[in-house]
Every structure is written in C-alpha cells, then in structure tokens.
Amino acid sequence: MATNSEAVPNVEDEAFEPPTYDEAFPALKAEVREPTPITDDFTWQPKFLNRSKCTQVFTVPLEERRFKEMKETQFGEESEQAKICKEIMNKTDVSIEISLAKDQSLTVVIHGKAQDVIKARREVLTRLQTQANIQIKIPREHHRFLLGKSGKKLQDLELATATKIYLPRAEENSDIVRIVGTKDGIDKARHEIQIISDEQAKLAFERLPVPKVFHPFVCGPNNANIKQLMEDTGAKINVPPPSVMKDEIVVSGEKDGVMKCKATIMQICEEKRRKCQTVSVEVRKSQHKYIIGPRGAGISEILANCGVSVEVPALDSSSETITLRGEQDKLGPALTMVYSKANSVVFADVVAPSWLHRFIIGKKGANIRNITEEYTKVHIEFTDGQDKITVEGPPEEVDLAVKSLENVVKDLKSRMDFAEVIIDQRFHKHIIGKNGSNITRIKNETGVAIRIPNDSEHSKVIRIEGDPAGVSQAKKELQEMALRMENEKTKDIIIEQRFHKSIIGAKGEKIREIRDRFNQVQITFPDPGKKSDVVTLRGPKNDVDKAFKYMQKMHEELVESNHQAQVHIFKGFHKNIIGKGGANIRKIRDETDTRIDLPSEVSDSDVITITGKKTNVEQAKEKIELIQKELANIKEITIEIPHKLHNSIIGAKGRLIRAIMDECGGVIIRFPSEGSTSDKVTIRGPKDDVENAKKQLQELTSEKQMSSFTNEIKARAQYHKFLIGRGGTNIRKVRENTGARIIFPANNDADQETIVVVGTQDAVNKATKELEALISNLDNIVEIETNVDPKHHRYFVARRGEVLRQIADEYGGVTVSFPRSGVKSDKVVIKGAKDCVEGAKKKIQDIVADLDAQVTVECVISQQHHRTVMGASGYNIKEITKNFEVGIKFPDKPTANGAGAGDEEPLVNGDSESAEGDGEKKKRDIIIITGKPENCQQAKDALLALVPITEEMQIPFDFHRFIIGQKGRDVRKMMQDYNVNISIPPMEEKSDIVRISGPMTNVERAKAGLLEKVEQLEKEREDRELQSFELKVEVEPVHHPKIIGRKGLVVKKIREDHGCRIQFPEKGDENQNVITIVGYEDKTHLAKEDILKIVKELEEMVTIEVRVDHRIHPRIIGFKGRAVRKVMDDYQVDIRFPRPEDGDPDIVTITGMEDNVYECQDHLLNLQEEFLQDVIDQEYIKQLQRPPSKQDGDNRGGPPDQRGFVVKDAPWDKTPDTASTEEFPAFGAVVAPKSSHAWGPLKRKN
C-alpha cells in the first residue's frame, strides 16, 4: 500500500468516463399540472375503454413527401407538417403521430374512431404526400355506376383509397376520369374503377381465384411474367399489392386476350399447386432483414435463380419461421441461399460484468477502438445493467473479436475488484471534500476508482472499483468518515468578509479564543480570494448552535460599530484637516466617536476613510467636507455620458478614471450607482481642474462611441452551448484573439438565435469570422445507423413521437428516422452534428436495453384497496413508478349485468360479487407491473406495503381527549404525519378501543407514536398527582401582606423557587389564618419553611409609634416616596404614616428588628428637627404677606387651612417639592431657637 507521499496510479485513468447527462443538459423545470377535482357525488367509477377506436399506421416514401426537410424551421417554431397535423386532429378528433425512418420516409400513426381515422388518413395523405395526377378513359355511360346512390359509392372509394376522383360534369362531353392522390392510392383507385367499368362494359372480365401464395410465381421475378403476358395479349392484369391479402387476380380486356391470360395464369397456378412443396425453417428475427434484402432484392434473387418463393413473416410478428415454396429439387439450392444470406452476419455474446464495461472501453474509448480498428466489419455493443457484450458482424471476424474481448475481460478480472458502500446522500459532498480534496486523496492513496452518484439519482450507494487491497482500504476509510459525519451538524452563518480579519484577530488570537470556548466546533472561513461571506460551523449539534448565536451577536456588534464611508479631500488640504498638533482631527473624532484614517504623506491617494456608527460617520464626513469648502474655491459640475459607456470609461478596477482624476489635480468624479440608467456624471474640485477633467471625459466619450461597432450573427439556439464551450473556454478564446465582446441572448429574450458582437470594426469582423467557422463546423452533419429491434419501434414513435422529440431536444436537434410501417428492417438512422449523433445513439441503445430487460409481474391486491393504494391523485403510484422505473396497470372495475360506468341503478339480482366466478374475482384484483425484474419485485413489495390494514389499540378512555386535542388538532396532525386513519370511539361509548387503518408500515409507526403519547400522558398524570399534594400553614392574617410583599414579589419568589401554588384566604373565609400550599410534597415543605421563616422574622420584630409633626411628612416621604423608601432600605424597617381618617395625624409607626427600629426613630426625629424650622419660617412669612382683611376672614368659623403651601397658576403641574431650598428659598432673618442638645441618636433608657 502506498504512503501519503507516494501517489498510486489510479484505475480511473484506464476507464471510460463520458460526461453525465445532467452536467451537459440541465433539466428544465417540469410542467406541473393541477389535478382535476372529482365532482361526482357518488362513488368513484373507472373509465371504460371505447372499443370502437382503432389505429392505422402508414408511411410516405421520401420521393413522395411534400415537406422533405424536417429541420427547415427555426428553433422553437412549429413545422408546417406539425401545423397541418394539428389542424387535421382538431377537424377529425383523432390523434396523429409522425416520425422519420432511416430512409427518410415519413411514418404516420393515426388513432381514433374508425370512421374518423379513415377521414384523417385521407387528409394527411392529401396534404403531406405529393399528389400524382392521372387520367383514365371510362365510357360516359359508366360514370353513374362509379357515383353510386347519392354519390355514396364514389365517396367510399375516395375514403378507401385516400384519393380525389373527378368525374366530368353532365354538360361536358368527355369520358376522362381524373384521379389525384398518392401513387399507392391512385393504383388502388384505378384498379377499382377499372373493375367497375369492365363489369359494366360487358367486356371480358375475369376474377381468377389464385391463392396469395402463388402470386409470386404468376408475377415472376420483378413482375417479368405479368409484363410479358400483358404485352402478348393486350389484356390488363391486376394483381393485389403485397399489403392487400386477397386470393384473386383480376384480368380484363378483349375476350381473346383475357381468355389467353386466364389459361396461362391458371396453368401456372395448377402446375405450382401440383408440384410445389413447402419447407419451413427457423431463422432468428434479427437476420430476416438480410434475407429480404434492400427493396426485396434478396427474395427476388432467390425466385429468379431457384424458382422458389420465400415467405417471411411481417416485422410486427413475433414468428421466426420462414417458409420456402417451390419444386422439391429446387428447394435445396434455395434453402442454401437463404442460410447463406441469413448467416452473412452473426451475433455473439461475451460475458463481462457490467461494472467492467467502462474499463473494457478504456479512456476515451481507446481499448475498444483497438479491437474495432483491427476488425472493421464488427459492431460491438455494450448494454448498461447487463453482464454481457454483444458482437455483430461476419462470422470469421466475430470469432476473433470475441477472443480479444475475452482476453481483456480475463485480464481485468484478475487484477480488479469492486465494493459498494451505503452512505446517506447528504454526506456525499463532505466525502468529496472541498474541490474534491478528500476523494482525490483516497484515490491517490489507494489507486481505486470511486463513483459517487449525482444528487438527482437519489442513491446512497457509493461504488469502489480497483485493486482488491485498495478497494478494502478505501471502503474502510469511507465508512469511518460516514460514521463521524452522522453525529455532526453543519450550519452556515453570514458574516461580511471585511469583518473576517477582526474576528480572526492578530495571528489568529481571537478565533483561537472562540475555538477554545467551543472546542468541538470546526469554524471554517472562506478563502480571501473568493470574496464570500459564508462562514461554516461544523460539529455536535448543541455546540454548533451555541457557537452560531455567539458569532451572530459578535457580527451584529461589528456591523453597528464599523460602518465605513470615504470622503475625497484634496491632498493639499489634509494638513488643515489634521490641524495644529492634530487638534482638528482629534476634535472631530471626539465629537463623533469615529475612527478617521488619512493616507500617508507618500501616498498619492486623497481618500480619507471614516469608520464608526452610521450616523456618527455621516456627521464626521460633513465636518471634514465643510473644512475643505472653507479653504478652497471648490466647483461642482454635472455632464452627461451615455450610461452604456460608463464601464468602459471607468476601466478595469477603475484604473482609467483614476488616471484622469490624478492628471487633473485629484478632482473627484462620481458615476451613478451600478445598474442605474442615469447618464449624469458629477465632477468636483478646483475650477481649472474641473474644466480639464470635463474636457478629457468628453474626448474619451467620443472615442468610445466611435469604437462601439456591433454586428449580429444568427446561430441555432442548440449550438450556443457548443459555441460557449465547457466553462466558457471556446468563447473566451475568441474574445482573447479578437478583443471583441460577444453577447449571447438571455433565457427570457424573444430572439434566441441572435448573437451580438461588440467592439472596434476590425475586432468585430475577426470575431464574426471565427464564430461563423465554429457554426459551420456544427452544421457539418453526419449520418450513422444503429440497430433497434422492430418490436421496440412503437415505443419510440408512440405519443406523437414524444421520445424522439426528447432525444432531439437533448442532443442538439438530431433527426432520428425509424423504418416506415411495413418495412422489415431494424436499422435506425441518426442525422445531425457529430457529437450530438453519438450521444443520441447511446441514448437510444440505453432505452432499448431497458426495454429488452423488461418483464411482467402480477401483484394481487383486492380491488377494494386499489383506490387507497393509488393515493390522492395517484400520488403513491407516481412515486413507485418514478423510484423503481416501472409501469403499473390497474384492472378496470367490473360492472354488474353489463351496466355502464355511468349507471347508478342499484343491483337488483343479488350481490355482484357472489355472482362472479373465482377467475373474474382474481382477474380484477391483479395489478400488472412492467419493468426490470429486480425493479418489478421492489415495486410489488412497495405496492403490497400500501395495502391498508386495521389494528386495534387499548388506550385508556381518560386519555382520548388529550389524543384528539383542541378541535381535533392533535389527532389530525398524527393522521397526516403517519398517513393513517385513527378512529376514536364516541364519548358516550366510553370505550378504550382505538382503531388505526392504513398501510402496515404506517400503522406500526402510528401505533408507536400513540404508545409514546400514552406513556407521555401517563407520566403527566402521575406528575399531576404528585403536584397535587396540599399542605396548610396557619399564619396570622396580620403577617399576610408581608408574606405577599410589595406587588407580590415575595410570594412570587417562593412560588418560582419551589414550583408551588400558594393560596391566601379570601375575604370572608372562615379560616382567615390558613395559607394553602399545593405542589410536590418535598417542595411544599420547603415553601412552608420559607413562609414560617418570614413569619418568625415578623414575630421577632417590634413596632413603635413616633410622634412626627404632620407638616414635615411630605418632606420625609419625598417625591413619589423615594425618600422614605431609602430610609426603610437603610434601616431595614417598615414605616407607616397615618391615614386621613386616623385620629392623630402626627403618629408614625415603625416596624422592624429592635435595634433597627430605634435607630430609624432617632433618624426621623433628627429629620423633624431639621425640617421643622423651615416649616415654621415659611408659615411666619406667609402670615406677614397676607392682607389684614384676608387674615381676619380666613380664621372666621371653621378649621384652619390644611392644604399646605400652594402656588396658584404655577408653570408646573406636579406637586411642589417643599423640601427643596432651591425652589423655595427662605425669606427674612427670623430664626426659631434651636434645640440645645447635640445631633445624634437619642439614648434609650434601660
């Protein structure tokens, strides 16, 4: 085994690797058709086939086709033939399919009602086949017999022969009858008209009873006998064409000639009847074409040389028996000639595993080309999925080619092996690795070929081929990689690329911290050259989610604080922007909180970059531009330049426009944003420099307009991908050689064939010549042949040639021609561009291989389940046919007593099922599956798995309402998730039985889901019972408010800490001192302990009453109670002020721990001493300011005014803060005597 440093030769270098279909031709979006809703109120009834319909197939030879060029129309346009067929279909209500055979004859298939098919056939032949025109003399008195009653006979004759027959008018004295139509139709019509005329003319007319098998002897080789006989007698001899199965020959003319012809023909017939014998031989169907020869030349040759007729079964027949008819002594030589022609080409099969085929073919077909070049007459065919190779050709070369192939197969088997590994498709891209690094490494180390299926294949199988030891090692590595990835998750986060360096940090310090924090997560940044914003996180799910949130938050912070803007300031003004000692720039930075970066002095750039929050950046930009405006006479002008020239004037990466800006003293030139159609360009800078830049831009615009020469080239849309080349290689080469721009039409352009070339005239002319040469090469049409068994022809031409149309669309509009109906040939001609023709041939061979491998399997499912198995709108069947590539045919639904599909009358004569036999019952239950054997079996298993079953489950009645959910939401979701029907008994039955109906696998999943739901409900019920434990605590009602706390914060915390419900007694309850705790038993006891702890603290508290003058209560309380709350927090006490209804307005209650209460009391008394003097002073000043009359009247009768100090019509609306000396300064110098004792807490008496 090789080491990492030594690469092992890879077996892929030997293998043939054609481009995949999906890579070369991306699939177009399939047309989605809405299903037609079923509106019938009654049960579904299948549609019955209309047995009156039929199908006719006929061909139009190349020389008689009216439209000989199938590719004369432009891409996307409807051909004239198709338009005619569509018109005929609309007119006659039939379906018409047309296709080309290898000899360029046109095959037409018409399906519909018999009468409509005849009419359509006539219309098709009339309009698609060149019309011959002959005139025959028919005595005038016979014309009425040609017309028949009401012209019916003539109409029938025209329909039967697809011709138009013109009889002379009554006023015309003519006996000329003109027939217009196809050659075959004219012959038939003339034959029938002549018969009618001869019968009416009473001339000699004989219908000779000659068996069809003797017609070849009567006619002779190439009709030599008939021609000679007609020359000798002058009689007319009508022999039915080969396609008409009639045992007769009609002779007409003068009596003598007719009788002589009759005698000669009957003599030949009797002689052959007496002497002829038959020999039947079995010859493979594929070799019949070599016996028949081109245009029947082989059969004619045998008849001429041996006097023996050869009867070959029709191409659509499965029979392989060839009959030789002739005299006994001549049968031997004829049989020898038959075998000689049949065995001129032989077939042989070489057994080779299908996985070895591509290695046998070799790289670019090198290996197989060596064999085919040595044996030029041999054709070797590989069939995908089959372990054989078919060799066709002359016997001697076939044997040698088979030996060569067997030697190659033996060599490959001796040194190669394969293995298959099943890995989930979502891991395939990780196994491949970035740019294929992982898979390439494994290939180089092991020397094996590893085939990973495309996403469109929906396959989990990875195939390994190569040396046995290498295969084993590669398999082990792939399995280990898959196991690791199953436990991982990948998530992408969008982080702007400009922040990547900030997140990574200097020498990777920051990203190292993140990786250390989330050490299980792999963080991958894109390459700097890719300019991608996607950062990939991969690792365990939980760690990835946490890392994602962390990095997302980091990105948001960076985005907010790293908005950037650039401002162009003339280089000479940068020193002014900086200011003396950096004063100006520092001031702007401080005021706007931004980072401002100026270019270095040696740099030619005049761009100042500002970074920070967006609003701050804009503010800083305005300040900097304002400084520039104040320092210089800046001018700004706008000129118009056509927007289509903007990119060319700016130049690659802005080089051209930067050169103009630098040359013109660093002026600023601004173009409209990308995608804009505006022509306005703004130039800003010193006056002279602006004028210079304007002049240069106008000159450059004129120059660009002169060089914008364009030319158009027409090329079929199918050629565009070949002109562009893989990865644009072809078109890039043309651009580099000529310097011209080449524009292909977009997908939504109306004109899909016009290619536009833009550039200078010389460049455009050169590019045009190169493109025309490439197009000419694509027009180099080649024609190849391939063999397709005639039994498969119908598949290709059916459905209006849908398969052929798909092949033509996929492979550059190639023309595929199948033999016309009636021609016994298996050769199919493919015509088109060389590359396209080879691809189309391979596609046809693949389809034929699939058709050959098809088998039919019966699947018996009771018809009552068919509708369920089909699924909504046949969804299930569509999925099975798509996944397993099979065809599925359901039986028609039987009817009782011959009733039609639309009959709705009830069955009178008993149950229809009991009246049917076992055979009929079995027949209507049989579903036919067609496809490859292994696929059919898998499809059968899938169908059987869809047969609905019904199972019962025991689910406690109490849980039914939880399973149903609100308004049935939960049970509906389960039915949708598991695709089953869940029947829950009505509430009045109180039954525990729940029925589940649906496919077996779905029912099992639904049962598991219900059991899981029941277990969850059981646990919830047990949990509810555990949570329903009730504990009562007796607490004096006086403590209840403290336990509840301000805004319920205290009791809320207890509830959250222990997950319990705590209920206090309502007003009027009998037991006002009982608090109820409900929850888990252990949690309720903990909650009880917390409550009792609070009660204990409350009981240990003391309450004292302090007399504090009510006039200073507002100052103690403060604005919105802030001051008193601060006092309570500082001393850990509760302070209650008196209410208006209380008797004594000065009593303040303090509750808390003893020490805290007395300390708070001292503090309140100190506050009283401090505030009371201010109150006394204010009242004294108030009395001094009152007028005498006012003073006298205020105290007369009633109590004194207790509203406090009020200022009327003040500018504020809130209650004044009377404690503020700033708002209410003291007036005058009257000072009340102060207390004599020192400030501080009062001493308590023991």
mmCIF file of C-alpha atoms in Angstrom, residues 567 569-590 596-602 605-609 620 623-628 631:
data_model
loop_
_atom_site.group_PDB
_atom_site.id
_atom_site.type_symbol
_atom_site.label_atom_id
_atom_site.label_comp_id
_atom_site.label_asym_id
_atom_site.label_seq_id
_atom_site.Cartn_x
_atom_site.Cartn_y
_atom_site.Cartn_z
ATOM 1 C CA VAL A 567 -14.515 61.220 1.510
ATOM 2 C CA ILE A 569 -10.277 65.659 0.143
ATOM 3 C CA PHE A 570 -7.584 67.300 -1.968
ATOM 4 C CA LYS A 571 -4.156 66.228 -0.805
ATOM 5 C CA GLY A 572 -3.053 69.780 -0.074
ATOM 6 C CA PHE A 573 -5.849 70.224 2.489
ATOM 7 C CA HIS A 574 -5.021 67.132 4.557
ATOM 8 C CA LYS A 575 -2.760 69.130 6.884
ATOM 9 C CA ASN A 576 -5.638 71.555 7.529
ATOM 10 C CA ILE A 577 -7.954 68.666 8.312
ATOM 11 C CA ILE A 578 -5.383 67.386 10.841
ATOM 12 C CA GLY A 579 -4.837 70.802 12.389
ATOM 13 C CA LYS A 580 -2.028 72.051 14.601
ATOM 14 C CA GLY A 581 -0.820 69.138 16.686
ATOM 15 C CA GLY A 582 -3.771 67.095 15.390
ATOM 16 C CA ALA A 583 -6.259 69.380 17.113
ATOM 17 C CA ASN A 584 -8.864 69.452 14.312
ATOM 18 C CA ILE A 585 -8.893 65.733 13.603
ATOM 19 C CA ARG A 586 -8.897 64.917 17.326
ATOM 20 C CA LYS A 587 -11.847 67.194 17.898
ATOM 21 C CA ILE A 588 -13.850 65.593 15.080
ATOM 22 C CA ARG A 589 -13.005 62.114 16.380
ATOM 23 C CA ASP A 590 -14.053 63.006 19.936
ATOM 24 C CA ILE A 596 -10.613 58.663 10.867
ATOM 25 C CA ASP A 597 -7.771 57.280 8.740
ATOM 26 C CA LEU A 598 -5.790 59.552 6.428
ATOM 27 C CA PRO A 599 -3.441 58.281 3.701
ATOM 28 C CA SER A 600 0.285 58.548 4.354
ATOM 29 C CA GLU A 601 2.197 61.576 3.049
ATOM 30 C CA VAL A 602 3.995 59.480 0.443
ATOM 31 C CA SER A 605 -4.436 58.758 -2.555
ATOM 32 C CA ASP A 606 -6.670 61.614 -1.401
ATOM 33 C CA VAL A 607 -9.273 59.365 0.226
ATOM 34 C CA ILE A 608 -9.978 59.781 3.949
ATOM 35 C CA THR A 609 -11.726 56.748 5.462
ATOM 36 C CA ALA A 620 -17.823 63.385 10.639
ATOM 37 C CA LYS A 623 -17.460 68.293 9.170
ATOM 38 C CA ILE A 624 -14.448 67.291 7.051
ATOM 39 C CA GLU A 625 -16.075 68.431 3.781
ATOM 40 C CA LEU A 626 -17.027 71.714 5.448
ATOM 41 C CA ILE A 627 -13.359 72.391 6.272
ATOM 42 C CA GLN A 628 -12.412 71.800 2.620
ATOM 43 C CA LEU A 631 -10.318 76.510 2.497
#
